[in-house]
XYZ file of C-alpha atoms in Angstrom:
107
model
C -17.277 27.325 -3.647
C -13.680 28.456 -3.911
C -12.592 31.925 -2.915
C -10.419 32.967 -5.856
C -9.389 36.237 -4.020
C -7.921 33.941 -1.288
C -5.605 32.475 -3.749
C -4.519 35.864 -4.852
C -3.612 36.651 -1.357
C -1.893 33.319 -1.203
C 0.186 34.447 -4.218
C 1.067 37.773 -2.512
C 1.908 35.747 0.631
C 4.357 33.552 -1.474
C 6.061 36.644 -2.766
C 6.611 37.888 0.909
C 7.850 34.416 1.879
C 10.369 34.619 -1.023
C 11.586 38.018 -0.056
C 12.268 36.748 3.452
C 14.115 33.799 1.998
C 16.311 36.162 -0.091
C 17.232 37.952 3.050
C 18.012 34.728 4.854
C 20.052 33.511 2.030
C 22.240 36.623 1.942
C 22.630 36.493 5.755
C 23.059 32.831 6.419
C 25.037 30.698 3.946
C 25.760 27.572 5.965
C 25.009 26.196 9.413
C 27.134 23.861 11.369
C 25.523 20.675 12.224
C 26.600 17.524 14.269
C 25.172 14.303 13.139
C 25.445 10.838 14.695
C 27.434 8.289 12.671
C 24.440 6.199 11.654
C 22.500 9.208 10.230
C 25.648 10.556 8.426
C 26.379 7.217 6.894
C 22.735 6.682 5.762
C 22.863 10.035 4.010
C 26.222 9.252 2.290
C 24.436 5.836 1.285
C 21.506 7.618 -0.261
C 23.974 9.704 -2.302
C 25.900 6.595 -3.428
C 22.627 4.577 -4.292
C 21.765 4.021 -7.911
C 18.035 4.466 -8.593
C 16.207 3.562 -11.757
C 14.672 6.533 -13.559
C 11.223 5.170 -14.168
C 8.817 7.221 -16.298
C 5.685 5.958 -14.608
C 3.145 8.739 -13.379
C 3.650 9.459 -9.546
C 1.015 10.226 -6.924
C 1.470 13.446 -4.920
C 2.599 11.376 -2.031
C 5.168 9.465 -4.091
C 6.467 12.715 -5.413
C 6.896 14.123 -1.939
C 8.843 10.851 -0.863
C 11.112 11.117 -3.852
C 11.730 14.765 -3.303
C 12.791 14.176 0.457
C 14.963 11.141 -0.632
C 16.753 13.620 -3.125
C 17.316 16.191 -0.414
C 18.764 13.408 1.747
C 21.080 12.304 -1.059
C 22.286 16.003 -1.623
C 23.235 16.194 2.220
C 25.013 12.834 1.599
C 26.971 14.540 -1.150
C 27.788 17.458 1.226
C 28.823 15.062 3.880
C 31.122 13.020 1.587
C 32.807 16.186 0.231
C 33.149 18.290 3.500
C 32.269 16.288 6.528
C 34.721 15.868 9.390
C 34.488 13.057 11.931
C 34.874 13.792 15.577
C 34.626 10.525 17.375
C 31.078 9.156 16.673
C 29.703 12.377 15.324
C 30.127 14.074 11.961
C 30.421 17.706 11.735
C 29.269 19.420 8.579
C 28.517 22.920 7.470
C 25.195 22.290 5.624
C 23.886 24.676 2.900
C 20.976 26.481 4.565
C 18.473 25.150 2.055
C 19.474 21.553 2.704
C 19.233 22.196 6.495
C 15.857 23.752 5.978
C 14.570 20.753 4.054
C 15.759 18.413 6.847
C 13.941 20.490 9.442
C 10.736 20.482 7.400
C 11.011 16.739 7.023
C 11.165 16.417 10.684
C 7.951 18.267 11.314
């Protein structure tokens, strides 16, 4: 049996998480990140890639994979617009949301 009150609490928890997110957003706009050449180039390639926009239904797992690929492509866009090469590393000030998406993907 599902505890519906539990989901009410989860809803309240979600509001608190969003309040924390708003505070982080006004305090931290961007974060400086160094990326190895291969990783930076792969991110830019993800941005440059043309994908078909199929209308077939997705599984939840497929949706999550597509969402991560979209986050990578957005990082690739940031790299192509503002990245600076320092030897074999790329220095980029990533939007905090993009940096957070990358950290979540690594966990």
